Amino acid sequence: MLFLWLYMFYSCAGSCAGLTTRGSPAPPRAAPPLSPLLPGEPGEDSSLEEQRAALDAGSPISSFFNGSGTKRLPQAIIIGVKKGGTRALLEFLRVHPDVRAVGAEPHFFDRNYERGLAWYRDLMPRTLEGQITMEKTPSYFVTKEAPARISSMSRATKLIVVVRDPVTRAISDYTQTLSKKPDIPTFESLTFKNRTTGLIDTSWSAIQIGIYAKHLENWLLHFPLGQILFVSGERLIRDPAGELGRVQDFLGLKRIITDKHFYFNKTKGFPCLKKAEGSSKPHCLGKTKGRTHPDIDQEVVQRLRDFYRPFNMKFYQMTGQDFGWD
């Protein structure tokens, strides 16, 4: 019926508009004026044709015909941390009908910033009114320039950080590298500048990433604490529905993702989805997730725990959350 109505409407627009009193010439019609754009809106300094295109692109009738909505810059970004559980969180969130997310990591604010916001927006999925556009790139959290760049895009951007015991995270980081480069030095040798003195090598990225308090200080120069949600990687495994509940609240979404969406995979050791986005089949993260960690000298593990303890305490104070990593 809708298509029939539209057909009749446009047919009439071409023929009915020309009907006048018999014998009377049809008066000339002026083109409808273009609605003025507010300062700062797309097309402010563009040509008349560009303004019309910008307006048409966002019109409901245009969205109806292309059937896929509009590409928008992300309103929320998972900014970190590497090996914290960011992929799991993104896959879980994509089950929500009001979340649309990029699958691959764009790395815009750390590696591709010179390409510009138009390039970045073109990577985003199309969304309908009321849906949230998201992306995740864990390296943003430790990239010095990222906070200012994201703030420049939009100060209203909501940020999500998935954090995990920094010692376990460092070992997981090393395990991933080891799977790609089997000939790298041992974890123990990379941990110390000098093992005899016990001096930790904070220049090694696997160690440096876990100093969360240091990185958070940089973000708080550009975003208020209330605009950043800290997700526990450990709780994401133990109670995925509980953590997803917090995330949905933070994003202003209805709590649709609940316990019924998950089952625990004993082989992998973490929760999986009963049904993935756009599928009726169960879905677990790939074989690159949940790798078995190598045995690490327990003395080295303890030294790392001692090293991270003051940074963890400061991070707890800054966030108002005790993650229980000691």
Short mmCIF file of C-alpha atoms in Angstrom, two decimals:
data_model
loop_
_atom_site.label_atom_id
_atom_site.label_comp_id
_atom_site.label_asym_id
_atom_site.label_seq_id
_atom_site.Cartn_x
_atom_site.Cartn_y
_atom_site.Cartn_z
CA MET A 1 0.00 0.00 0.00
CA LEU A 2 2.84 2.40 0.83
CA PHE A 3 4.48 1.93 -2.57
CA LEU A 4 1.08 2.41 -4.28
CA TRP A 5 0.54 5.64 -2.37
CA LEU A 6 4.01 6.91 -3.25
CA TYR A 7 3.47 6.03 -6.92
CA MET A 8 0.17 7.93 -6.97
CA PHE A 9 1.76 10.87 -5.15
CA TYR A 10 4.65 11.28 -7.56
CA SER A 11 2.43 10.63 -10.61
CA CYS A 12 0.12 13.36 -9.40
CA ALA A 13 3.04 15.66 -8.71
CA GLY A 14 3.92 15.53 -12.39
CA SER A 15 0.41 15.68 -13.91
CA CYS A 16 -2.03 17.01 -11.35
CA ALA A 17 0.12 20.05 -10.61
CA GLY A 18 -0.36 21.13 -14.23
CA LEU A 19 -4.18 20.97 -14.11
CA THR A 20 -5.74 24.43 -14.21
CA THR A 21 -9.00 25.91 -15.29
CA ARG A 22 -9.74 24.91 -18.91
CA GLY A 23 -8.16 27.41 -21.26
CA SER A 24 -6.14 29.18 -18.58
CA PRO A 25 -2.35 28.99 -18.77
CA ALA A 26 -0.67 27.46 -15.77
CA PRO A 27 1.05 30.11 -13.66
CA PRO A 28 4.83 29.69 -13.32
CA ARG A 29 5.92 28.02 -10.11
CA ALA A 30 8.82 29.37 -8.08
CA ALA A 31 11.35 26.88 -6.78
CA PRO A 32 10.87 26.21 -3.06
CA PRO A 33 13.40 28.14 -0.98
CA LEU A 34 16.25 26.18 0.57
CA SER A 35 15.97 26.10 4.35
CA PRO A 36 18.79 28.15 5.88
CA LEU A 37 21.45 26.18 7.71
CA LEU A 38 22.50 27.06 11.21
CA PRO A 39 26.14 28.05 11.72
CA GLY A 40 28.32 25.01 12.09
CA GLU A 41 25.94 22.64 10.29
CA PRO A 42 27.12 20.65 7.24
CA GLY A 43 27.07 22.81 4.14
CA GLU A 44 27.50 26.16 5.89
CA ASP A 45 30.06 27.29 3.31
CA SER A 46 29.12 24.89 0.53
CA SER A 47 27.33 25.43 -2.78
CA LEU A 48 23.56 25.37 -3.20
CA GLU A 49 23.75 21.90 -4.74
CA GLU A 50 25.86 20.58 -1.88
CA GLN A 51 23.42 22.00 0.67
CA ARG A 52 20.51 20.32 -1.08
CA ALA A 53 22.40 17.01 -1.14
CA ALA A 54 23.22 17.31 2.55
CA LEU A 55 19.57 17.95 3.40
CA ASP A 56 18.28 15.18 1.14
CA ALA A 57 20.73 12.64 2.56
CA GLY A 58 19.25 13.00 6.00
CA SER A 59 15.59 13.00 4.94
CA PRO A 60 13.33 10.16 6.10
CA ILE A 61 12.16 9.42 2.56
CA SER A 62 15.79 9.03 1.42
CA SER A 63 16.52 6.73 4.34
CA PHE A 64 13.40 4.74 3.50
CA PHE A 65 14.43 4.15 -0.10
CA ASN A 66 18.07 3.24 0.56
CA GLY A 67 16.89 1.17 3.52
CA SER A 68 20.06 1.58 5.52
CA GLY A 69 20.04 4.84 7.44
CA THR A 70 22.88 7.31 7.77
CA LYS A 71 26.60 7.06 8.50
CA ARG A 72 27.47 8.96 11.65
CA LEU A 73 30.59 9.56 13.71
CA PRO A 74 30.61 7.26 16.76
CA GLN A 75 28.80 8.42 19.88
CA ALA A 76 30.67 5.82 21.97
CA ILE A 77 34.14 4.28 21.68
CA ILE A 78 35.78 1.35 23.47
CA ILE A 79 39.21 2.93 23.94
CA GLY A 80 41.06 0.15 25.79
CA VAL A 81 42.78 -1.82 26.98
CA LYS A 82 44.62 -4.35 24.85
CA LYS A 83 44.07 -7.94 26.08
CA GLY A 84 41.48 -6.69 28.54
CA GLY A 85 38.37 -8.15 26.90
CA THR A 86 37.48 -5.44 24.39
CA ARG A 87 36.62 -7.87 21.59
CA ALA A 88 34.30 -9.85 23.85
CA LEU A 89 32.54 -6.68 24.99
CA LEU A 90 32.06 -5.44 21.43
CA GLU A 91 30.68 -8.78 20.22
CA PHE A 92 28.30 -8.94 23.18
CA LEU A 93 27.09 -5.37 22.59
CA ARG A 94 26.41 -6.00 18.91
CA VAL A 95 23.57 -8.30 19.94
CA HIS A 96 21.65 -5.18 21.02
CA PRO A 97 19.36 -3.95 18.23
CA ASP A 98 20.20 -0.32 19.01
CA VAL A 99 23.97 -0.77 18.69
CA ARG A 100 25.78 -0.73 15.36
CA ALA A 101 29.54 -1.16 15.45
CA VAL A 102 32.54 -1.48 13.16
CA GLY A 103 33.98 -4.99 13.33
CA ALA A 104 37.61 -4.15 12.50
CA GLU A 105 39.61 -1.65 14.56
CA PRO A 106 39.76 1.67 12.65
CA HIS A 107 42.86 2.99 14.49
CA PHE A 108 41.79 6.47 13.42
CA PHE A 109 42.90 8.48 16.44
CA ASP A 110 46.33 6.84 16.65
CA ARG A 111 47.44 5.80 13.13
CA ASN A 112 45.08 7.32 10.56
CA TYR A 113 44.19 10.74 11.94
CA GLU A 114 45.61 12.58 8.94
CA ARG A 115 42.95 10.94 6.74
CA GLY A 116 40.30 13.18 8.29
CA LEU A 117 36.88 12.79 9.87
CA ALA A 118 35.11 12.21 6.54
CA TRP A 119 37.26 9.11 5.97
CA TYR A 120 36.57 7.96 9.53
CA ARG A 121 32.81 8.46 9.23
CA ASP A 122 32.76 6.50 5.98
CA LEU A 123 34.06 3.45 7.89
CA MET A 124 31.04 3.51 10.18
CA PRO A 125 27.95 1.35 9.65
CA ARG A 126 24.70 3.03 8.68
CA THR A 127 22.34 3.65 11.57
CA LEU A 128 18.71 4.58 11.99
CA GLU A 129 17.37 7.20 14.36
CA GLY A 130 17.90 6.10 17.96
CA GLN A 131 20.72 3.66 17.22
CA ILE A 132 24.23 4.15 18.60
CA THR A 133 27.32 4.03 16.38
CA MET A 134 30.37 2.46 18.06
CA GLU A 135 33.92 1.35 17.38
CA LYS A 136 36.72 -0.14 19.45
CA THR A 137 40.47 0.39 19.21
CA PRO A 138 42.24 -0.62 22.45
CA SER A 139 45.45 1.25 21.67
CA TYR A 140 43.65 4.61 22.02
CA PHE A 141 43.93 4.38 25.83
CA VAL A 142 47.72 4.56 25.72
CA THR A 143 48.00 7.00 22.80
CA LYS A 144 48.95 10.41 24.12
CA GLU A 145 47.20 12.36 21.36
CA ALA A 146 43.94 10.36 21.37
CA PRO A 147 42.05 12.18 24.17
CA ALA A 148 42.43 15.62 22.59
CA ARG A 149 41.59 14.27 19.15
CA ILE A 150 38.41 12.53 20.29
CA SER A 151 37.40 15.58 22.32
CA SER A 152 37.90 17.71 19.20
CA MET A 153 35.52 15.41 17.32
CA SER A 154 32.89 15.56 20.07
CA ARG A 155 33.16 16.35 23.75
CA ALA A 156 30.00 14.32 24.28
CA THR A 157 31.61 11.03 23.16
CA LYS A 158 31.12 8.26 25.72
CA LEU A 159 34.25 6.24 26.47
CA ILE A 160 34.52 2.64 27.67
CA VAL A 161 37.69 1.12 29.13
CA VAL A 162 37.89 -2.63 29.78
CA VAL A 163 40.57 -3.18 32.42
CA ARG A 164 42.11 -6.39 33.74
CA ASP A 165 44.67 -7.41 36.36
CA PRO A 166 47.78 -5.75 34.85
CA VAL A 167 50.01 -8.75 35.61
CA THR A 168 47.65 -11.21 33.90
CA ARG A 169 47.17 -8.70 31.09
CA ALA A 170 50.95 -8.44 30.54
CA ILE A 171 51.30 -12.23 30.37
CA SER A 172 48.39 -12.43 27.93
CA ASP A 173 49.99 -9.70 25.81
CA TYR A 174 53.27 -11.64 25.76
CA THR A 175 51.43 -14.88 24.89
CA GLN A 176 49.87 -13.21 21.85
CA THR A 177 53.25 -11.95 20.66
CA LEU A 178 54.83 -15.35 21.31
CA SER A 179 52.24 -17.03 19.06
CA LYS A 180 53.39 -14.82 16.19
CA LYS A 181 57.11 -14.70 17.01
CA PRO A 182 58.17 -17.94 18.73
CA ASP A 183 61.81 -16.85 18.89
CA ILE A 184 61.31 -13.79 21.13
CA PRO A 185 63.10 -13.65 24.51
CA THR A 186 61.42 -15.08 27.61
CA PHE A 187 58.82 -13.09 29.54
CA GLU A 188 61.16 -13.00 32.53
CA SER A 189 64.06 -11.45 30.57
CA LEU A 190 61.82 -8.81 28.99
CA THR A 191 60.29 -7.81 32.33
CA PHE A 192 63.48 -6.46 33.88
CA LYS A 193 66.05 -3.89 32.90
CA ASN A 194 68.24 -5.63 35.43
CA ARG A 195 66.93 -8.78 37.07
CA THR A 196 69.60 -8.70 39.77
CA THR A 197 68.39 -5.33 41.04
CA GLY A 198 64.76 -6.13 40.22
CA LEU A 199 64.31 -2.95 38.16
CA ILE A 200 61.19 -3.33 36.00
CA ASP A 201 61.47 -2.28 32.35
CA THR A 202 58.54 0.12 31.99
CA SER A 203 59.52 0.84 28.37
CA TRP A 204 58.25 -2.62 27.38
CA SER A 205 54.71 -2.05 26.13
CA ALA A 206 53.38 -5.20 27.84
CA ILE A 207 54.34 -3.62 31.19
CA GLN A 208 53.65 0.00 30.32
CA ILE A 209 50.01 -0.53 29.25
CA GLY A 210 49.10 -1.83 32.72
CA ILE A 211 50.01 1.43 34.48
CA TYR A 212 46.37 2.47 34.13
CA ALA A 213 46.49 5.45 36.48
CA LYS A 214 49.15 7.17 34.38
CA HIS A 215 47.15 6.84 31.17
CA LEU A 216 43.87 7.84 32.83
CA GLU A 217 45.39 11.14 33.98
CA ASN A 218 45.81 12.09 30.33
CA TRP A 219 42.16 11.34 29.54
CA LEU A 220 40.86 13.32 32.50
CA LEU A 221 42.46 16.44 31.04
CA HIS A 222 39.86 16.27 28.25
CA PHE A 223 36.87 14.29 29.58
CA PRO A 224 35.03 14.27 32.92
CA LEU A 225 35.22 11.03 34.86
CA GLY A 226 31.47 10.51 34.52
CA GLN A 227 31.87 10.20 30.76
CA ILE A 228 34.16 7.17 31.11
CA LEU A 229 32.91 3.70 32.06
CA PHE A 230 35.38 1.18 33.47
CA VAL A 231 34.45 -2.43 32.78
CA SER A 232 36.12 -5.23 34.74
CA GLY A 233 37.59 -7.85 32.43
CA GLU A 234 37.35 -10.40 35.24
CA ARG A 235 33.65 -9.69 35.90
CA LEU A 236 33.00 -9.76 32.16
CA ILE A 237 33.99 -13.44 32.31
CA ARG A 238 32.32 -14.30 35.64
CA ASP A 239 29.12 -12.32 35.10
CA PRO A 240 28.81 -11.07 31.51
CA ALA A 241 25.15 -10.10 31.86
CA GLY A 242 25.91 -8.03 34.96
CA GLU A 243 28.70 -6.06 33.26
CA LEU A 244 26.62 -5.68 30.09
CA GLY A 245 23.83 -4.29 32.24
CA ARG A 246 26.15 -1.52 33.45
CA VAL A 247 27.29 -0.81 29.90
CA GLN A 248 23.73 -0.62 28.57
CA ASP A 249 22.79 1.80 31.37
CA PHE A 250 25.85 3.93 30.62
CA LEU A 251 24.92 4.13 26.93
CA GLY A 252 21.29 4.96 27.74
CA LEU A 253 20.03 1.70 26.24
CA LYS A 254 17.24 -0.55 27.38
CA ARG A 255 18.60 -3.64 29.17
CA ILE A 256 17.98 -6.16 26.40
CA ILE A 257 21.18 -8.23 26.77
CA THR A 258 20.66 -10.48 29.79
CA ASP A 259 21.64 -13.91 31.16
CA LYS A 260 19.56 -15.63 28.50
CA HIS A 261 22.08 -14.54 25.84
CA PHE A 262 25.09 -16.37 27.32
CA TYR A 263 26.44 -19.81 28.07
CA PHE A 264 29.82 -20.69 29.59
CA ASN A 265 32.21 -22.60 27.33
CA LYS A 266 34.29 -24.82 29.64
CA THR A 267 36.83 -25.62 26.92
CA LYS A 268 37.63 -21.97 26.20
CA GLY A 269 37.11 -20.83 29.77
CA PHE A 270 34.91 -17.85 29.02
CA PRO A 271 31.27 -17.02 28.19
CA CYS A 272 29.93 -17.28 24.64
CA LEU A 273 26.79 -16.04 22.93
CA LYS A 274 23.89 -18.41 22.38
CA LYS A 275 23.08 -16.40 19.25
CA ALA A 276 25.41 -13.94 17.57
CA GLU A 277 24.32 -10.78 15.77
CA GLY A 278 22.38 -11.72 12.65
CA SER A 279 22.65 -15.46 13.34
CA SER A 280 20.65 -18.20 15.04
CA LYS A 281 23.79 -20.18 15.95
CA PRO A 282 25.97 -20.07 19.08
CA HIS A 283 29.09 -17.92 18.77
CA CYS A 284 32.39 -17.95 20.63
CA LEU A 285 35.40 -15.74 20.06
CA GLY A 286 38.00 -17.21 17.70
CA LYS A 287 40.97 -19.43 18.46
CA THR A 288 43.19 -16.38 19.01
CA LYS A 289 41.24 -15.73 22.24
CA GLY A 290 41.74 -17.75 25.40
CA ARG A 291 45.26 -18.95 24.57
CA THR A 292 47.01 -21.03 27.24
CA HIS A 293 49.59 -18.86 29.00
CA PRO A 294 53.17 -20.10 29.38
CA ASP A 295 54.43 -20.92 32.87
CA ILE A 296 56.04 -17.82 34.35
CA ASP A 297 58.51 -17.81 37.24
CA GLN A 298 56.39 -17.05 40.32
CA GLU A 299 59.08 -14.80 41.75
CA VAL A 300 58.79 -12.63 38.66
CA VAL A 301 54.99 -12.61 38.96
CA GLN A 302 55.28 -11.48 42.60
CA ARG A 303 57.73 -8.73 41.72
CA LEU A 304 55.32 -7.48 39.10
CA ARG A 305 52.48 -7.50 41.63
CA ASP A 306 54.62 -5.43 44.00
CA PHE A 307 55.46 -3.05 41.15
CA TYR A 308 51.85 -2.51 40.08
CA ARG A 309 50.35 -2.26 43.60
CA PRO A 310 50.78 1.51 44.13
CA PHE A 311 49.56 2.24 40.60
CA ASN A 312 46.54 0.00 41.16
CA MET A 313 45.71 1.76 44.43
CA LYS A 314 45.85 5.13 42.69
CA PHE A 315 43.65 3.81 39.88
CA TYR A 316 41.09 2.58 42.42
CA GLN A 317 41.02 6.04 44.00
CA MET A 318 40.70 7.81 40.67
CA THR A 319 37.83 5.64 39.45
CA GLY A 320 36.12 5.00 42.78
CA GLN A 321 36.23 1.26 42.09
CA ASP A 322 38.24 -1.53 43.72
CA PHE A 323 38.99 -4.12 41.07
CA GLY A 324 40.60 -6.52 43.58
CA TRP A 325 43.78 -7.24 41.66
CA ASP A 326 46.12 -7.82 44.60
#
